[in-house]
CSV table of C-alpha atoms in Angstrom, one decimal:
chain,number,residue,atom,x,y,z
E,1,MET,CA,183.2,112.9,24.1
E,2,SER,CA,184.8,109.6,24.4
E,3,GLU,CA,186.3,108.0,27.4
E,4,ASN,CA,188.0,106.1,24.8
E,5,ARG,CA,189.6,109.3,22.7
E,6,LYS,CA,192.5,111.2,24.3
E,7,LYS,CA,192.1,114.7,25.6
E,8,LEU,CA,193.9,117.9,24.7
E,9,LEU,CA,194.1,121.4,26.6
E,10,TYR,CA,196.0,124.0,24.1
E,11,ILE,CA,196.3,127.0,26.5
E,12,THR,CA,197.5,130.3,23.6
E,13,ASP,CA,198.1,133.4,23.7
E,14,GLN,CA,195.0,134.3,21.7
E,15,GLU,CA,191.7,136.3,22.2
E,16,GLU,CA,188.1,134.8,21.8
E,17,TYR,CA,187.3,134.0,18.7
E,18,THR,CA,190.3,134.1,16.9
E,19,ASP,CA,190.6,132.9,13.7
E,20,HIS,CA,194.9,133.1,13.9
E,21,GLY,CA,197.0,131.1,12.1
E,22,THR,CA,196.7,126.8,13.0
E,23,ILE,CA,194.3,127.5,16.7
E,24,GLY,CA,190.8,127.3,14.4
E,25,PRO,CA,191.4,124.8,11.4
E,26,LEU,CA,193.8,122.5,12.4
E,27,PHE,CA,193.5,122.6,16.5
E,28,ASN,CA,190.0,123.8,16.8
E,29,GLY,CA,188.4,121.7,13.8
E,30,TYR,CA,190.9,118.8,12.2
E,31,LEU,CA,191.9,117.7,14.9
E,32,LYS,CA,189.1,117.4,17.3
E,33,ASN,CA,188.6,114.1,13.4
E,34,TYR,CA,191.0,112.4,15.9
E,35,CYS,CA,191.2,113.3,19.6
E,36,ASP,CA,189.1,116.1,21.5
E,37,VAL,CA,190.8,119.0,22.6
E,38,TYR,CA,189.6,122.3,24.7
E,39,ILE,CA,190.8,125.2,23.8
E,40,VAL,CA,191.8,128.2,26.2
E,41,TYR,CA,191.3,132.2,25.1
E,42,PHE,CA,192.2,135.2,27.1
E,43,THR,CA,190.7,138.5,27.2
E,44,LYS,CA,191.4,141.2,28.5
E,45,TYR,CA,187.3,142.6,28.7
E,46,LYS,CA,185.7,140.1,30.9
E,47,ASN,CA,186.6,139.4,34.9
E,48,SER,CA,184.9,135.7,34.6
E,49,PHE,CA,185.7,132.5,33.9
E,50,GLN,CA,183.5,130.8,31.3
E,51,ALA,CA,183.4,127.9,29.6
E,52,LYS,CA,181.7,127.6,26.0
E,53,GLY,CA,181.2,123.4,24.6
E,54,THR,CA,185.1,122.9,24.5
E,55,ASP,CA,186.5,126.1,24.8
E,56,TYR,CA,187.5,128.4,28.5
E,57,VAL,CA,187.6,132.1,28.6
E,58,ILE,CA,190.1,133.7,31.0
E,59,PRO,CA,191.2,137.0,32.5
E,60,GLU,CA,193.7,138.1,31.1
E,61,GLN,CA,195.4,138.4,34.7
E,62,TYR,CA,195.0,134.8,35.9
E,63,LYS,CA,198.1,133.5,33.0
E,64,GLN,CA,201.5,133.4,34.9
E,65,GLU,CA,198.8,130.8,37.3
E,66,ILE,CA,196.6,128.8,34.8
E,67,CYS,CA,197.0,125.5,36.4
E,68,ARG,CA,195.6,126.9,39.6
E,69,TYR,CA,192.5,129.1,38.5
E,70,LEU,CA,191.6,126.2,35.7
E,71,ASP,CA,192.1,123.9,39.0
E,72,VAL,CA,189.8,126.6,41.2
E,73,LYS,CA,186.9,126.6,38.3
E,74,ASP,CA,186.6,122.6,38.1
E,75,VAL,CA,188.8,122.4,35.2
E,76,ASP,CA,190.2,118.3,35.9
E,77,LEU,CA,193.6,118.9,35.0
E,78,ALA,CA,194.3,115.5,35.6
E,79,SER,CA,192.0,114.0,32.8
E,80,PHE,CA,194.1,115.6,30.0
E,81,ASP,CA,196.5,113.6,27.7
E,82,PHE,CA,198.0,116.9,26.6
E,83,VAL,CA,198.7,120.4,27.8
E,84,PHE,CA,200.2,122.9,25.3
E,85,VAL,CA,201.3,126.2,25.2
E,86,ARG,CA,201.2,128.1,22.2
E,87,ASN,CA,204.5,131.4,22.7
E,88,MET,CA,203.5,132.0,26.2
E,89,ILE,CA,207.2,131.0,28.6
E,90,SER,CA,206.4,132.3,31.9
E,91,VAL,CA,202.8,130.3,31.0
E,92,LEU,CA,205.2,127.3,29.8
E,93,SER,CA,207.1,127.5,33.3
E,94,ASP,CA,203.6,127.0,35.4
E,95,VAL,CA,201.7,124.3,33.3
E,96,GLN,CA,206.0,122.5,33.4
E,97,ASN,CA,205.9,123.1,37.2
E,98,ASN,CA,202.2,121.3,37.3
E,99,LYS,CA,203.9,118.5,34.8
E,100,GLU,CA,204.1,115.8,38.2
E,101,LYS,CA,201.2,116.7,40.1
E,102,TYR,CA,199.1,115.9,37.1
E,103,GLY,CA,200.2,113.9,35.0
E,104,PHE,CA,200.2,115.7,32.0
E,105,LYS,CA,202.6,115.7,28.6
E,106,VAL,CA,203.7,119.6,27.8
E,107,GLY,CA,203.9,120.7,24.4
E,108,PHE,CA,205.4,124.4,23.2
E,109,ARG,CA,203.7,125.5,20.5
E,110,ALA,CA,206.7,128.7,18.9
E,111,SER,CA,205.0,130.3,16.3
E,112,TYR,CA,208.1,132.6,15.7
E,113,ALA,CA,210.5,133.7,17.8
E,114,LYS,CA,208.9,136.0,20.6
E,115,THR,CA,211.8,137.1,22.3
E,116,GLU,CA,214.5,138.3,19.3
E,117,GLU,CA,211.7,140.0,17.7
E,118,ALA,CA,211.2,141.9,20.3
E,119,GLN,CA,214.2,142.7,20.4
E,120,GLU,CA,214.5,143.5,17.0
E,121,ALA,CA,211.2,146.5,16.7
E,122,ARG,CA,213.8,148.4,19.8
E,123,LYS,CA,216.1,148.2,17.7
E,124,ALA,CA,214.4,149.7,14.5
E,125,GLU,CA,212.3,151.7,17.1
E,126,ASN,CA,216.1,152.8,18.3
E,127,LYS,CA,215.1,151.8,22.0
E,128,ALA,CA,217.5,149.5,22.7
E,129,ASN,CA,220.1,149.3,25.3
E,130,ILE,CA,222.3,147.7,27.5
E,131,PHE,CA,219.3,146.5,30.0
E,132,LYS,CA,216.5,145.2,27.9
E,133,THR,CA,219.6,143.3,25.6
E,134,LEU,CA,220.5,142.0,29.0
E,135,GLY,CA,216.9,141.3,30.0
E,136,THR,CA,216.6,139.4,26.8
E,137,VAL,CA,219.6,137.5,27.4
E,138,TYR,CA,218.1,136.0,30.2
E,139,ARG,CA,214.3,135.4,29.0
E,140,LYS,CA,216.4,133.6,26.0
E,141,TYR,CA,218.1,131.5,28.7
E,142,LYS,CA,215.0,130.5,31.5
E,143,GLN,CA,212.8,129.8,27.5
E,144,ASP,CA,215.4,127.1,26.1
E,145,LYS,CA,215.7,125.6,29.6
E,146,LEU,CA,212.1,125.3,29.4
E,147,ILE,CA,211.7,124.1,26.6
E,148,LYS,CA,214.5,121.2,26.9
E,149,ARG,CA,211.2,120.0,29.8
E,150,CYS,CA,208.8,120.1,27.2
E,151,ASP,CA,207.8,116.5,25.3
E,152,LEU,CA,207.2,117.8,21.8
E,153,PHE,CA,208.4,121.3,20.3
E,154,MET,CA,205.6,122.9,17.4
E,155,PRO,CA,207.9,125.8,15.8
E,156,THR,CA,206.3,127.4,12.8
E,157,SER,CA,209.3,125.3,10.6
E,158,LYS,CA,212.5,123.8,11.1
E,159,ASN,CA,214.4,126.8,10.2
E,160,LEU,CA,213.1,129.3,12.4
E,161,GLU,CA,214.1,126.5,14.9
E,162,ASN,CA,217.4,125.8,13.6
E,163,GLU,CA,218.3,129.6,14.0
E,164,PHE,CA,216.5,130.4,17.1
E,165,PHE,CA,215.8,126.8,19.0
E,166,ALA,CA,218.8,124.8,18.3
E,167,ASN,CA,219.6,122.1,21.0
E,168,SER,CA,216.8,122.1,22.7
E,169,GLY,CA,217.3,118.4,22.0
E,170,VAL,CA,212.9,118.2,23.0
E,171,LYS,CA,211.4,116.2,19.8
E,172,SER,CA,209.7,118.3,17.3
E,173,PHE,CA,207.0,118.8,15.2
E,174,PRO,CA,207.0,122.0,13.1
E,175,LEU,CA,203.5,123.4,12.7
E,176,PRO,CA,203.6,125.7,9.9
E,177,ALA,CA,201.1,127.8,8.4
E,178,GLY,CA,199.3,125.8,6.2
E,179,LEU,CA,195.5,126.1,4.2
E,180,ASP,CA,191.7,125.1,5.3
E,181,PRO,CA,190.3,122.7,2.5
E,182,ALA,CA,187.3,124.0,3.8
E,183,ARG,CA,187.5,127.5,3.1
E,184,ILE,CA,189.8,127.3,-0.6
E,185,THR,CA,188.0,129.2,-3.2
E,186,PRO,CA,189.0,129.6,-7.4
E,187,HIS,CA,190.5,132.7,-8.2
E,188,ARG,CA,188.5,136.0,-9.0
E,189,GLU,CA,189.1,138.8,-11.7
E,190,SER,CA,188.8,142.0,-9.1
E,191,ASP,CA,186.0,143.8,-10.1
E,192,GLY,CA,187.1,147.0,-12.8
E,193,LYS,CA,190.4,148.0,-14.1
E,194,GLU,CA,192.7,148.9,-11.8
E,195,ARG,CA,195.6,146.3,-10.7
E,196,HIS,CA,193.8,145.4,-7.1
E,197,PHE,CA,196.3,144.5,-4.2
E,198,ILE,CA,196.2,144.1,-0.8
E,199,TYR,CA,198.3,143.6,2.0
E,200,VAL,CA,197.6,141.6,5.7
E,201,GLY,CA,198.9,142.1,9.0
E,202,THR,CA,200.5,144.2,10.9
E,203,LEU,CA,202.3,147.9,9.8
E,204,ASP,CA,205.0,148.3,12.4
E,205,SER,CA,209.5,149.6,11.5
E,206,LEU,CA,210.6,146.6,12.4
E,207,ARG,CA,208.3,144.7,9.2
E,208,GLN,CA,209.4,148.1,7.3
E,209,PHE,CA,206.1,148.6,6.2
E,210,GLU,CA,206.3,152.5,4.8
E,211,ASP,CA,209.2,151.6,2.1
E,212,ILE,CA,206.5,149.3,0.5
E,213,LEU,CA,204.2,152.6,0.8
E,214,ILE,CA,207.1,154.2,-0.9
E,215,ALA,CA,207.9,151.3,-3.7
E,216,PHE,CA,204.0,151.8,-5.0
E,217,ALA,CA,204.5,155.9,-5.2
E,218,LYS,CA,207.3,155.8,-7.0
E,219,VAL,CA,205.6,153.8,-9.5
E,220,LYS,CA,204.9,155.7,-13.5
E,221,SER,CA,201.3,153.4,-13.6
E,222,ASP,CA,198.4,155.4,-12.0
E,223,ASN,CA,196.5,151.3,-12.5
E,224,TRP,CA,196.8,150.1,-9.3
E,225,HIS,CA,195.1,150.4,-5.7
E,226,LEU,CA,196.6,149.0,-2.9
E,227,ASN,CA,193.7,147.9,0.3
E,228,ILE,CA,195.1,147.5,3.7
E,229,SER,CA,194.2,145.5,5.8
E,230,THR,CA,195.0,145.1,10.1
E,231,PHE,CA,194.3,145.3,13.3
E,232,ASN,CA,194.8,149.0,13.8
E,233,PRO,CA,193.3,150.7,11.1
E,234,ASP,CA,193.6,154.2,13.1
E,235,PHE,CA,197.2,153.7,12.9
E,236,ALA,CA,197.3,152.2,9.4
E,237,LYS,CA,195.5,156.4,8.6
E,238,ILE,CA,198.1,158.1,10.9
E,239,VAL,CA,200.5,156.5,8.6
E,240,MET,CA,198.8,157.2,5.4
E,241,GLY,CA,199.0,161.2,6.5
E,242,ARG,CA,202.2,160.6,5.1
E,243,TYR,CA,201.3,159.9,1.8
E,244,PRO,CA,199.5,162.7,0.8
E,245,THR,CA,200.7,161.8,-3.1
E,246,ILE,CA,198.8,158.0,-2.8
E,247,CYS,CA,196.2,158.6,-0.2
E,248,ASN,CA,193.4,158.1,-2.6
E,249,LYS,CA,195.2,154.7,-4.1
E,250,VAL,CA,195.0,153.5,-0.7
E,251,THR,CA,192.0,151.7,1.3
E,252,ILE,CA,192.5,150.7,5.2
E,253,MET,CA,190.2,148.5,6.4
E,254,GLU,CA,189.8,145.8,9.3
E,255,ALA,CA,188.8,142.7,9.5
E,256,GLU,CA,186.3,141.1,12.3
E,257,ASN,CA,186.6,137.4,10.7
E,258,LEU,CA,188.7,135.2,8.9
E,259,ASN,CA,185.2,135.0,7.1
E,260,LEU,CA,185.9,138.7,6.5
E,261,LEU,CA,189.2,138.4,5.8
E,262,MET,CA,188.7,136.6,3.1
E,263,LYS,CA,186.0,138.4,1.1
E,264,GLN,CA,189.3,141.0,1.2
E,265,VAL,CA,191.2,139.1,0.4
E,266,ASP,CA,188.7,137.4,-2.6
E,267,ASP,CA,188.2,141.1,-3.9
E,268,CYS,CA,191.8,141.1,-4.9
E,269,ASP,CA,194.2,140.0,-7.5
E,270,VAL,CA,197.3,140.2,-5.8
E,271,GLY,CA,198.4,139.7,-1.9
E,272,ILE,CA,201.7,141.7,-0.9
E,273,ALA,CA,203.8,139.1,2.1
E,274,ILE,CA,207.2,141.0,0.7
E,275,LEU,CA,209.0,141.5,4.8
E,276,PRO,CA,213.1,142.9,4.6
E,277,ASP,CA,215.8,140.8,4.9
E,278,LYS,CA,216.4,139.5,8.8
E,279,ALA,CA,217.5,136.3,10.1
E,280,ILE,CA,213.1,136.0,12.1
E,281,TYR,CA,211.8,136.9,8.7
E,282,ASN,CA,213.8,135.1,6.2
E,283,THR,CA,212.7,131.3,8.3
E,284,THR,CA,209.9,130.6,7.7
E,285,VAL,CA,207.5,131.2,5.1
E,286,PRO,CA,204.8,134.8,5.5
E,287,ALA,CA,201.4,133.1,7.3
E,288,LYS,CA,199.3,135.4,5.6
E,289,ILE,CA,200.8,133.9,2.1
E,290,MET,CA,198.1,131.5,3.0
E,291,ASP,CA,195.1,133.7,3.6
E,292,TYR,CA,196.1,134.6,-0.1
E,293,TYR,CA,196.3,131.4,-2.4
E,294,THR,CA,193.1,130.2,0.1
E,295,CYS,CA,191.3,132.5,-2.7
E,296,ALA,CA,193.9,131.4,-5.4
E,297,ILE,CA,195.6,134.7,-5.7
E,298,PRO,CA,199.7,134.8,-5.5
E,299,ALA,CA,201.7,136.8,-3.4
E,300,LEU,CA,204.4,139.3,-3.8
E,301,LEU,CA,207.6,137.3,-1.6
E,302,THR,CA,210.6,138.6,-0.5
E,303,ASP,CA,213.0,136.5,-3.1
E,304,ASN,CA,215.4,134.4,0.0
E,305,ALA,CA,215.9,130.8,0.1
E,306,LYS,CA,213.7,130.0,2.4
E,307,ASN,CA,210.5,131.0,-0.3
E,308,ARG,CA,212.3,129.1,-2.6
E,309,THR,CA,211.8,126.2,-1.3
E,310,LEU,CA,208.0,126.3,-0.8
E,311,PHE,CA,207.4,128.9,-4.4
E,312,SER,CA,208.9,129.0,-8.2
E,313,ASP,CA,208.1,131.7,-10.9
E,314,GLU,CA,205.7,129.6,-11.5
E,315,ASP,CA,203.4,130.7,-8.8
E,316,ALA,CA,204.7,133.3,-6.8
E,317,LEU,CA,206.3,136.5,-7.4
E,318,PHE,CA,209.7,137.5,-6.0
E,319,CYS,CA,211.8,140.5,-5.1
E,320,LYS,CA,214.3,141.8,-3.3
E,321,PHE,CA,213.2,144.4,0.0
E,322,ASP,CA,214.5,147.2,-1.1
E,323,ILE,CA,212.3,150.5,-2.9
E,324,ASP,CA,213.3,150.8,-6.2
E,325,SER,CA,212.5,146.4,-6.2
E,326,MET,CA,210.2,147.1,-5.1
E,327,ALA,CA,208.4,149.6,-7.7
E,328,LYS,CA,209.6,147.9,-10.8
E,329,LYS,CA,208.0,144.3,-10.0
E,330,ILE,CA,204.9,146.4,-8.5
E,331,GLU,CA,205.0,147.8,-12.9
E,332,GLU,CA,205.9,144.4,-14.3
E,333,ILE,CA,202.2,143.0,-11.9
E,334,ILE,CA,200.2,145.5,-13.4
E,335,ASP,CA,201.7,144.8,-16.7
E,336,MET,CA,200.5,140.8,-17.0
E,337,THR,CA,197.4,140.0,-17.8
E,338,GLN,CA,194.3,138.4,-15.5
E,339,GLU,CA,195.4,135.4,-17.3
E,340,ASP,CA,198.5,134.9,-16.2
E,341,ILE,CA,197.3,136.3,-12.6
E,342,ALA,CA,194.4,133.5,-12.1
E,343,LYS,CA,196.7,130.8,-13.9
E,344,MET,CA,200.1,131.9,-10.7
E,345,GLY,CA,197.6,132.0,-7.8
E,346,HIS,CA,195.7,128.4,-8.6
E,347,ALA,CA,199.2,126.8,-9.4
E,348,GLY,CA,199.9,128.0,-6.1
E,349,GLN,CA,196.9,127.0,-4.4
E,350,ASN,CA,197.1,124.1,-5.5
E,351,LYS,CA,200.6,123.3,-4.2
E,352,LEU,CA,200.0,124.3,-0.6
E,353,LEU,CA,197.6,121.7,-0.9
E,354,SER,CA,199.4,118.5,-2.2
E,355,HIS,CA,201.9,119.9,0.0
E,356,LYS,CA,201.8,119.0,3.7
E,357,ARG,CA,200.2,122.7,3.7
E,358,ASN,CA,197.1,121.1,4.1
E,359,TYR,CA,195.5,122.0,7.5
E,360,GLU,CA,193.8,118.3,7.0
E,361,ILE,CA,196.9,116.3,6.3
E,362,MET,CA,198.9,117.9,9.6
E,363,ALA,CA,196.3,116.7,11.7
E,364,LYS,CA,196.7,113.7,10.9
E,365,GLU,CA,200.5,113.4,11.4
E,366,LEU,CA,200.1,115.3,14.6
E,367,PHE,CA,198.3,112.7,16.2
E,368,GLN,CA,200.2,110.0,15.2
E,369,GLU,CA,202.8,112.2,17.1
E,370,LEU,CA,200.8,112.7,19.9
E,371,GLU,CA,200.2,108.8,19.4
E,372,SER,CA,204.0,108.6,19.7
E,373,LEU,CA,205.1,110.6,23.0
């Protein structure tokens, strides 16, 4: 590593070998063209520290004393110009408490409104009560206080910042999900006569995933197949057990890495990224759509203002998040020609690459922002 280059330590909330979001392509990829980047991952499965090149793998139990732990393991924190934390408020607190000791600048990456999403999830599962609500208020107060002390705040979008992190007073540099130019592929027609849909992500009550299944069950046409790629396939199988009329039309799969996920997406025609009308979802464009447009397959999106700021009817599919609307839209998609679907997928892919949804461009602009701190 060059002695003249700036050094950045990025403490993620992800496990080892993750390809999640901006971590792989931006921080562990294109940003390394401009500065030396070291990534911290946490693991539940190992009890010892591991240094693998510029990656550090740390047992999860040391999260809240991360600086002391790295110091003991001879990681020279004073050599870093910047230390970034992703989503974890307890880790941010420890980093802030050590900022003056080591002399680095602190950045906080908010990929979603974590505190608010947890509260919304409790409401969706009827687990909210006054004590948990008060706990959420306290965590929000602590979070805001810590963010105010940062040198740089990196929300997923300006809308997310305005809705959930307003009045922080911190220099802001939104980092939305984007495309990796090295991974993009042209649209490939799926095999067979059926229209192949894919849903990538979490299946839970907050996202109301079962409403999507009910919509598919209402579709009159039999000319479709749905692939579900999730980190929890066993739970997906339990969910599908409640829909015996369509279980033979659904394939559940798991992607152990990004290469496998991209193959799963490439095998399909249309990606599903429609989400309920909730503030936590209406302030950012779903990250999973980047997986879809990487393979030039168009996404089915919630018809809201945020999605419409980036996409149009020429490059995406829109509908309201209600069962009848989704069923009707699925039938319309089944009736589309392969040529129209491919045209829409390529249009969206080209738009994202030409805009600032390109990790190569974003890395250069983030480095310029770091230089100005």
